[in-house]
Short mmCIF file of C-alpha atoms in Angstrom, two decimals:
data_model
loop_
_atom_site.label_atom_id
_atom_site.label_comp_id
_atom_site.label_asym_id
_atom_site.label_seq_id
_atom_site.Cartn_x
_atom_site.Cartn_y
_atom_site.Cartn_z
CA MET A 8 182.34 -48.44 -155.11
CA GLU A 9 179.10 -49.33 -153.91
CA ILE A 10 176.28 -47.23 -152.36
CA GLY A 11 173.35 -48.41 -150.49
CA VAL A 12 170.89 -48.00 -147.62
CA SER A 13 170.57 -49.61 -144.32
CA THR A 14 167.57 -49.65 -141.97
CA PHE A 15 166.52 -51.09 -138.23
CA VAL A 16 162.74 -50.85 -139.48
CA GLU A 17 162.17 -48.74 -136.39
CA THR A 18 158.59 -47.84 -135.25
CA THR A 19 159.12 -45.05 -132.79
CA PRO A 20 156.44 -42.43 -132.09
CA ASP A 21 155.84 -39.75 -134.99
CA VAL A 22 157.22 -36.53 -133.55
CA HIS A 23 154.51 -34.56 -135.08
CA THR A 24 151.46 -36.58 -134.13
CA GLY A 25 152.24 -38.87 -131.31
CA LYS A 26 151.29 -41.83 -133.09
CA THR A 27 153.25 -45.05 -133.41
CA MET A 28 152.65 -47.00 -136.45
CA SER A 29 152.43 -51.01 -136.52
CA HIS A 30 154.98 -53.38 -136.91
CA ALA A 31 153.14 -54.69 -140.26
CA GLU A 32 152.84 -51.18 -141.80
CA ARG A 33 156.53 -50.39 -141.28
CA ILE A 34 157.61 -53.72 -142.45
CA ARG A 35 155.67 -53.05 -145.57
CA GLU A 36 156.92 -49.64 -146.32
CA VAL A 37 160.40 -51.24 -146.12
CA VAL A 38 159.81 -53.74 -148.92
CA GLU A 39 158.55 -50.57 -150.81
CA GLU A 40 162.26 -48.89 -150.06
CA ILE A 41 163.87 -51.89 -151.07
CA VAL A 42 162.26 -52.14 -154.28
CA LEU A 43 162.82 -48.42 -155.05
CA ALA A 44 166.55 -48.92 -154.14
CA ASP A 45 166.61 -51.43 -156.79
CA GLN A 46 164.91 -49.37 -159.30
CA VAL A 47 167.18 -46.21 -158.91
CA GLY A 48 170.40 -48.29 -159.26
CA LEU A 49 171.52 -48.82 -155.57
CA ASP A 50 173.56 -51.57 -155.01
CA VAL A 51 172.92 -52.91 -151.56
CA TYR A 52 170.09 -52.82 -148.63
CA GLY A 53 170.69 -54.02 -145.37
CA VAL A 54 168.29 -54.56 -142.60
CA GLY A 55 169.05 -55.17 -138.85
CA GLU A 56 167.94 -57.42 -136.38
CA HIS A 57 166.36 -56.21 -132.99
CA HIS A 58 163.95 -57.66 -130.82
CA ARG A 59 162.38 -54.50 -129.31
CA PRO A 60 159.00 -52.88 -129.60
CA ASP A 61 160.46 -49.83 -131.33
CA PHE A 62 161.87 -51.96 -133.84
CA ALA A 63 159.98 -54.35 -136.40
CA ALA A 64 162.64 -56.59 -137.94
CA SER A 65 163.53 -59.45 -135.59
CA ALA A 66 163.55 -61.64 -138.71
CA PRO A 67 165.82 -59.76 -141.34
CA ALA A 68 165.86 -62.69 -144.05
CA VAL A 69 162.25 -62.66 -144.16
CA VAL A 70 161.73 -59.12 -144.63
CA MET A 71 164.11 -59.10 -147.46
CA ALA A 72 162.68 -62.27 -149.11
CA ALA A 73 159.46 -60.55 -149.39
CA ALA A 74 161.30 -57.73 -151.56
CA ALA A 75 163.62 -60.32 -153.42
CA SER A 76 161.18 -61.38 -155.97
CA LEU A 77 160.24 -57.80 -156.67
CA THR A 78 163.88 -56.79 -157.28
CA SER A 79 166.43 -57.82 -159.84
CA LYS A 80 169.90 -56.49 -159.00
CA ILE A 81 170.28 -55.11 -155.66
CA ARG A 82 172.33 -57.13 -152.88
CA LEU A 83 170.30 -58.01 -149.92
CA THR A 84 172.19 -58.14 -146.32
CA SER A 85 171.57 -58.26 -142.78
CA ALA A 86 172.87 -55.23 -140.95
CA VAL A 87 173.55 -57.06 -138.67
CA MET A 88 172.41 -60.60 -137.50
CA ILE A 89 173.20 -60.59 -133.68
CA LEU A 90 175.05 -64.14 -134.19
CA SER A 91 175.65 -64.35 -130.24
CA SER A 92 172.19 -65.38 -129.75
CA SER A 93 171.40 -67.07 -132.74
CA ASP A 94 171.69 -70.69 -133.99
CA PRO A 95 174.49 -70.41 -137.03
CA VAL A 96 172.64 -73.37 -138.89
CA ARG A 97 169.58 -71.59 -138.75
CA VAL A 98 171.12 -68.21 -139.92
CA PHE A 99 172.93 -70.12 -142.90
CA GLN A 100 169.61 -71.83 -143.83
CA ASP A 101 167.48 -68.58 -143.73
CA PHE A 102 169.96 -66.75 -145.93
CA ALA A 103 170.62 -69.46 -148.31
CA THR A 104 166.97 -69.50 -148.82
CA LEU A 105 167.02 -65.53 -149.35
CA ASP A 106 169.93 -66.37 -151.72
CA ALA A 107 167.83 -68.75 -153.73
CA VAL A 108 164.83 -66.81 -154.09
CA SER A 109 167.03 -63.50 -154.94
CA ASN A 110 169.08 -65.79 -157.23
CA GLY A 111 172.48 -65.16 -155.72
CA ARG A 112 171.86 -61.70 -154.00
CA ALA A 113 172.21 -62.38 -150.20
CA GLU A 114 174.84 -61.32 -147.90
CA ILE A 115 175.10 -61.90 -144.13
CA MET A 116 176.48 -59.34 -141.85
CA VAL A 117 177.06 -60.42 -138.23
CA GLY A 118 177.86 -58.81 -134.93
CA ARG A 119 177.85 -59.06 -131.34
CA GLY A 120 174.99 -56.47 -130.88
CA SER A 121 174.73 -53.32 -128.98
CA PHE A 122 171.22 -54.16 -127.61
CA MET A 123 170.87 -57.31 -125.36
CA GLU A 124 167.17 -58.18 -125.38
CA SER A 125 167.91 -61.12 -127.65
CA PHE A 126 170.20 -62.86 -124.88
CA PRO A 127 167.36 -63.62 -122.46
CA LEU A 128 164.94 -64.16 -125.25
CA PHE A 129 166.96 -67.05 -126.61
CA GLY A 130 168.39 -68.31 -123.37
CA TYR A 131 171.83 -66.85 -123.60
CA ASP A 132 173.76 -65.31 -120.74
CA VAL A 133 175.37 -62.00 -121.40
CA LYS A 134 178.42 -62.54 -119.41
CA ASP A 135 179.22 -65.22 -122.36
CA TYR A 136 178.98 -62.29 -124.95
CA GLU A 137 182.48 -62.73 -126.45
CA GLU A 138 182.51 -66.49 -125.99
CA LEU A 139 179.35 -66.87 -127.92
CA PHE A 140 180.39 -64.80 -130.78
CA ASP A 141 183.53 -66.22 -131.28
CA GLU A 142 182.20 -69.80 -131.08
CA LYS A 143 179.26 -69.27 -133.18
CA LEU A 144 181.05 -67.61 -135.91
CA GLU A 145 183.65 -70.76 -136.30
CA LEU A 146 180.51 -72.70 -136.74
CA LEU A 147 178.95 -70.32 -139.36
CA LEU A 148 182.22 -70.31 -141.32
CA GLN A 149 182.47 -74.10 -141.46
CA ILE A 150 178.79 -74.19 -142.91
CA GLN A 151 179.79 -71.29 -145.30
CA GLN A 152 182.78 -73.50 -146.61
CA SER A 153 181.58 -77.16 -146.61
CA GLU A 154 177.94 -78.71 -147.21
CA LYS A 155 178.53 -81.45 -144.65
CA VAL A 156 179.97 -80.41 -141.11
CA THR A 157 181.42 -81.85 -137.97
CA TRP A 158 181.79 -79.32 -135.08
CA SER A 159 181.42 -79.34 -131.24
CA GLY A 160 181.64 -76.36 -128.87
CA LYS A 161 180.23 -75.16 -125.61
CA HIS A 162 177.01 -73.46 -126.27
CA ARG A 163 175.36 -75.67 -128.95
CA ALA A 164 174.80 -79.12 -129.48
CA ALA A 165 177.60 -80.97 -131.33
CA ILE A 166 176.99 -81.64 -135.22
CA ASP A 167 178.53 -84.98 -136.51
CA ASN A 168 178.96 -85.04 -140.23
CA LEU A 169 175.62 -83.67 -141.18
CA GLY A 170 174.66 -81.67 -144.17
CA ILE A 171 173.35 -78.11 -144.13
CA TYR A 172 170.64 -77.38 -146.57
CA PRO A 173 169.80 -75.38 -148.82
CA ARG A 174 173.01 -74.61 -150.24
CA PRO A 175 173.21 -71.04 -151.66
CA VAL A 176 173.37 -70.15 -155.38
CA GLN A 177 176.48 -68.26 -154.71
CA ASP A 178 179.58 -70.49 -154.40
CA ARG A 179 180.32 -68.84 -150.89
CA LEU A 180 177.82 -66.93 -149.22
CA PRO A 181 179.05 -64.00 -148.24
CA VAL A 182 179.80 -63.43 -144.39
CA TRP A 183 180.75 -59.83 -143.07
CA ILE A 184 181.73 -58.73 -139.79
CA GLY A 185 179.99 -55.60 -138.38
CA SER A 186 181.71 -53.46 -135.83
CA ALA A 187 180.69 -50.42 -133.82
CA GLY A 188 184.59 -49.39 -134.10
CA SER A 189 186.66 -51.66 -131.77
CA PRO A 190 190.12 -51.94 -133.07
CA GLU A 191 190.29 -55.64 -131.77
CA SER A 192 187.13 -56.05 -134.26
CA ALA A 193 189.09 -54.78 -137.19
CA ILE A 194 192.07 -57.11 -136.31
CA ARG A 195 190.02 -60.21 -136.10
CA ALA A 196 188.12 -59.54 -139.18
CA GLY A 197 191.31 -58.75 -141.22
CA ALA A 198 193.38 -61.86 -139.61
CA MET A 199 190.13 -64.11 -140.76
CA GLY A 200 190.11 -62.52 -144.39
CA LEU A 201 186.28 -61.69 -143.98
CA PRO A 202 184.69 -58.26 -145.24
CA PHE A 203 184.38 -55.56 -142.58
CA ALA A 204 181.82 -53.10 -141.94
CA LEU A 205 182.36 -50.25 -139.73
CA ALA A 206 179.39 -48.24 -137.98
CA ILE A 207 179.94 -44.64 -137.98
CA ILE A 208 177.91 -43.18 -135.15
CA GLY A 209 178.01 -40.55 -132.23
CA ASN A 210 180.26 -37.52 -131.99
CA VAL A 211 183.03 -38.53 -134.33
CA ASN A 212 185.01 -37.52 -137.16
CA PRO A 213 184.55 -40.46 -139.93
CA SER A 214 188.25 -39.91 -141.08
CA GLN A 215 189.42 -41.32 -137.50
CA TYR A 216 188.27 -44.83 -138.75
CA ALA A 217 191.08 -44.88 -141.48
CA ALA A 218 193.30 -46.24 -138.41
CA HIS A 219 190.77 -49.08 -137.84
CA VAL A 220 191.19 -49.77 -141.87
CA LYS A 221 194.83 -49.86 -141.52
CA LEU A 222 194.63 -52.37 -138.54
CA TYR A 223 192.10 -54.41 -140.47
CA LYS A 224 194.41 -54.51 -143.68
CA GLU A 225 197.56 -55.17 -141.78
CA ALA A 226 196.17 -58.06 -140.19
CA ALA A 227 194.77 -59.31 -143.36
CA ALA A 228 198.12 -59.08 -144.99
CA LYS A 229 199.84 -60.80 -142.04
CA ALA A 230 197.53 -63.65 -142.50
CA GLY A 231 198.20 -64.07 -146.14
CA HIS A 232 194.89 -62.79 -147.66
CA ASP A 233 194.87 -60.78 -150.60
CA VAL A 234 194.01 -57.13 -149.26
CA SER A 235 192.94 -55.75 -152.56
CA ARG A 236 190.08 -58.34 -152.65
CA LEU A 237 188.70 -57.46 -149.35
CA PRO A 238 185.54 -55.04 -149.25
CA ILE A 239 185.41 -52.55 -146.40
CA ALA A 240 182.10 -50.63 -145.50
CA THR A 241 180.79 -48.07 -143.59
CA HIS A 242 177.31 -47.34 -142.20
CA SER A 243 176.13 -43.76 -141.15
CA HIS A 244 172.97 -42.19 -140.49
CA GLY A 245 171.84 -39.44 -142.88
CA PHE A 246 169.22 -37.98 -145.13
CA ILE A 247 169.02 -36.19 -148.30
CA ALA A 248 166.78 -33.63 -149.89
CA GLU A 249 167.01 -31.28 -152.60
CA SER A 250 168.54 -28.46 -150.43
CA ASN A 251 170.94 -28.50 -147.53
CA GLU A 252 168.61 -26.44 -145.54
CA LYS A 253 165.44 -28.91 -146.28
CA ALA A 254 167.44 -31.79 -145.47
CA LEU A 255 168.51 -30.53 -142.00
CA GLU A 256 165.11 -29.40 -141.12
CA GLN A 257 163.47 -32.94 -142.22
CA PHE A 258 166.05 -34.99 -140.46
CA PHE A 259 166.46 -33.42 -137.27
CA PRO A 260 163.07 -33.94 -135.39
CA SER A 261 163.12 -37.72 -135.47
CA THR A 262 167.13 -37.95 -135.04
CA HIS A 263 166.63 -35.57 -131.85
CA ALA A 264 163.78 -37.54 -130.26
CA ARG A 265 165.42 -41.08 -131.16
CA THR A 266 168.86 -39.81 -130.03
CA ASN A 267 167.64 -38.52 -126.49
CA PHE A 268 165.52 -41.23 -126.02
CA ARG A 269 168.75 -43.58 -126.53
CA ALA A 270 170.48 -41.22 -124.29
CA VAL A 271 167.83 -41.78 -121.14
CA GLU A 272 168.64 -45.40 -121.59
CA LYS A 273 172.15 -45.41 -121.62
CA GLY A 274 172.51 -42.52 -119.02
CA LEU A 275 174.06 -40.45 -121.71
CA PRO A 276 173.78 -36.40 -121.73
CA PRO A 277 170.92 -34.85 -123.78
CA TYR A 278 171.39 -34.18 -127.47
CA HIS A 279 170.73 -30.86 -128.49
CA ARG A 280 170.36 -28.79 -131.79
CA ALA A 281 173.94 -27.81 -131.55
CA ASP A 282 175.28 -31.41 -131.42
CA TYR A 283 173.04 -32.33 -134.48
CA ASP A 284 174.46 -29.15 -136.39
CA ALA A 285 178.22 -30.19 -135.32
CA ALA A 286 177.60 -33.80 -136.89
CA CYS A 287 176.09 -32.35 -140.04
CA LYS A 288 179.19 -30.56 -140.92
CA PHE A 289 181.61 -31.86 -143.45
CA ASP A 290 183.78 -33.42 -141.11
CA GLY A 291 180.69 -34.87 -138.82
CA ALA A 292 179.04 -38.27 -138.46
CA LEU A 293 175.86 -37.48 -140.43
CA TYR A 294 175.54 -37.46 -143.96
CA VAL A 295 172.65 -34.92 -144.28
CA GLY A 296 172.40 -32.53 -147.06
CA ASP A 297 171.69 -31.96 -150.99
CA PRO A 298 173.02 -34.59 -153.39
CA GLU A 299 176.14 -32.76 -153.93
CA THR A 300 176.95 -32.43 -150.12
CA VAL A 301 176.34 -35.79 -149.27
CA ALA A 302 178.53 -37.16 -152.30
CA ASN A 303 181.45 -34.90 -151.34
CA LYS A 304 181.49 -36.35 -147.88
CA ILE A 305 180.92 -40.06 -149.20
CA ILE A 306 183.88 -39.30 -151.65
CA TYR A 307 186.04 -38.00 -149.00
CA LEU A 308 185.42 -40.96 -146.86
CA ARG A 309 186.30 -43.23 -149.77
CA LYS A 310 189.47 -41.34 -150.32
CA GLU A 311 190.77 -40.87 -146.92
CA VAL A 312 189.54 -44.32 -145.01
CA GLY A 313 189.56 -46.62 -148.07
CA ILE A 314 185.98 -48.01 -147.85
CA THR A 315 184.43 -49.95 -151.11
CA ARG A 316 181.12 -49.64 -149.80
CA PHE A 317 178.85 -46.85 -148.22
CA LEU A 318 175.45 -47.70 -146.42
CA LEU A 319 173.45 -44.58 -145.84
CA HIS A 320 171.11 -45.14 -142.56
CA VAL A 321 167.70 -43.77 -143.09
CA PRO A 322 165.36 -43.07 -141.47
CA HIS A 323 166.59 -42.53 -137.81
CA GLY A 324 163.47 -42.99 -135.96
CA THR A 325 159.87 -42.46 -137.51
CA MET A 326 160.12 -40.12 -140.54
CA PRO A 327 157.13 -39.86 -143.19
CA HIS A 328 157.40 -42.39 -145.59
CA ALA A 329 157.17 -39.81 -148.70
CA GLU A 330 160.50 -38.22 -147.52
CA VAL A 331 162.36 -41.43 -146.93
CA MET A 332 161.55 -42.49 -150.38
CA GLU A 333 162.33 -39.10 -151.88
CA ALA A 334 165.93 -39.56 -150.13
CA ILE A 335 166.59 -43.21 -151.39
CA ARG A 336 165.64 -41.77 -155.06
CA LEU A 337 168.15 -38.99 -154.66
CA LEU A 338 170.95 -41.35 -153.17
CA GLY A 339 170.34 -43.58 -156.42
CA THR A 340 169.84 -41.09 -159.08
CA GLU A 341 172.09 -38.14 -158.07
CA VAL A 342 174.43 -38.94 -155.31
CA ALA A 343 175.55 -42.49 -156.35
CA PRO A 344 176.62 -41.47 -160.06
CA ARG A 345 178.60 -38.57 -158.63
CA VAL A 346 180.39 -40.79 -156.26
CA ARG A 347 181.00 -43.46 -158.84
CA ASP A 348 182.23 -41.11 -161.46
CA GLU A 349 184.76 -39.36 -159.08
CA ILE A 350 186.22 -42.56 -157.54
CA SER A 351 186.34 -43.88 -160.95
CA ARG A 352 188.40 -41.01 -162.04
CA TRP A 353 190.51 -40.93 -158.99
CA GLU A 354 191.23 -44.41 -158.84
CA GLN A 355 192.35 -44.36 -162.60
CA GLU A 356 194.95 -41.48 -161.64
CA GLN A 357 196.13 -43.45 -158.70
CA GLY A 358 196.56 -46.44 -161.24
CA MET A 359 198.48 -44.34 -163.34
CA GLU A 360 200.56 -42.55 -160.54
CA LYS A 361 201.53 -46.04 -159.29
CA ALA A 362 202.70 -47.35 -162.96
CA GLY A 363 204.69 -44.22 -163.25
CA ARG A 364 206.56 -45.03 -159.99
CA LEU A 365 207.31 -48.60 -161.26
#
């Protein structure tokens, strides 16, 4: 069971001062957060790609490369790269370079993207949303599997037996599929035998994603893949403090401001404190509380949904850097050990029960 952190490197106005930090300052903070995550024993850190003024990470591989030489164990992944509006050759080269700097710790998580700004920026039409992703994923996987590539498609110039360099330290640079929860994405990822990551967001009960994992595993098994070797991750907003009350109060202001900002953009109803409190309950989508509370929610998710990796997305909006660092420290030193110990014990029991039935 892997535990980690994800971020979109947000630079929204501070809810207390109204000031907005620079992109440069926030990027430097994220490098510090990655270094701390490595020091406290977390397994993975993910940075998402966006192309808006309220996000600073348009180049996740560059941000993570800045932290790679300052860390030793933590895996570094995109969360996600918007593959539909990217060049798969360049994506692979960037992350193969990150793999070199980190000595084999890079991963690529790709998705279609829920923000559309990158499409006009790089000259793509949103009406080709699905076709672009499918075509570019095909090319990325060919590059992953072979040093020299011959490929042709509709939205990119053909490649005729050309080498793609550098090659990664790992034999195969891991490529994950990230999804906001569509059943079709689960089936597609399973059929392709690719690691799968689900974003648990909104007013949902996380256990409902067990159905998506079931679809994913069924599709993988049908295609002949070894289901036991396929990682499954979830990404959830959350925050940890020394007490439940403190965590709830510290995480609410930025979450309230950020969620309402997006609600206005999407034409959705306003977000209230009652919505937040409901989402922070045991069956809610927010993982907010003291270490024991958050650990118990992650353990439940592992047992009920079947995940093998959990990413805590923090902060949501702009929060004081010291508070974010403390949440990461608690995740690594108190939450992760509780989760790993309980899951290890539970898996041993499951194995003994299975052996007893044979």
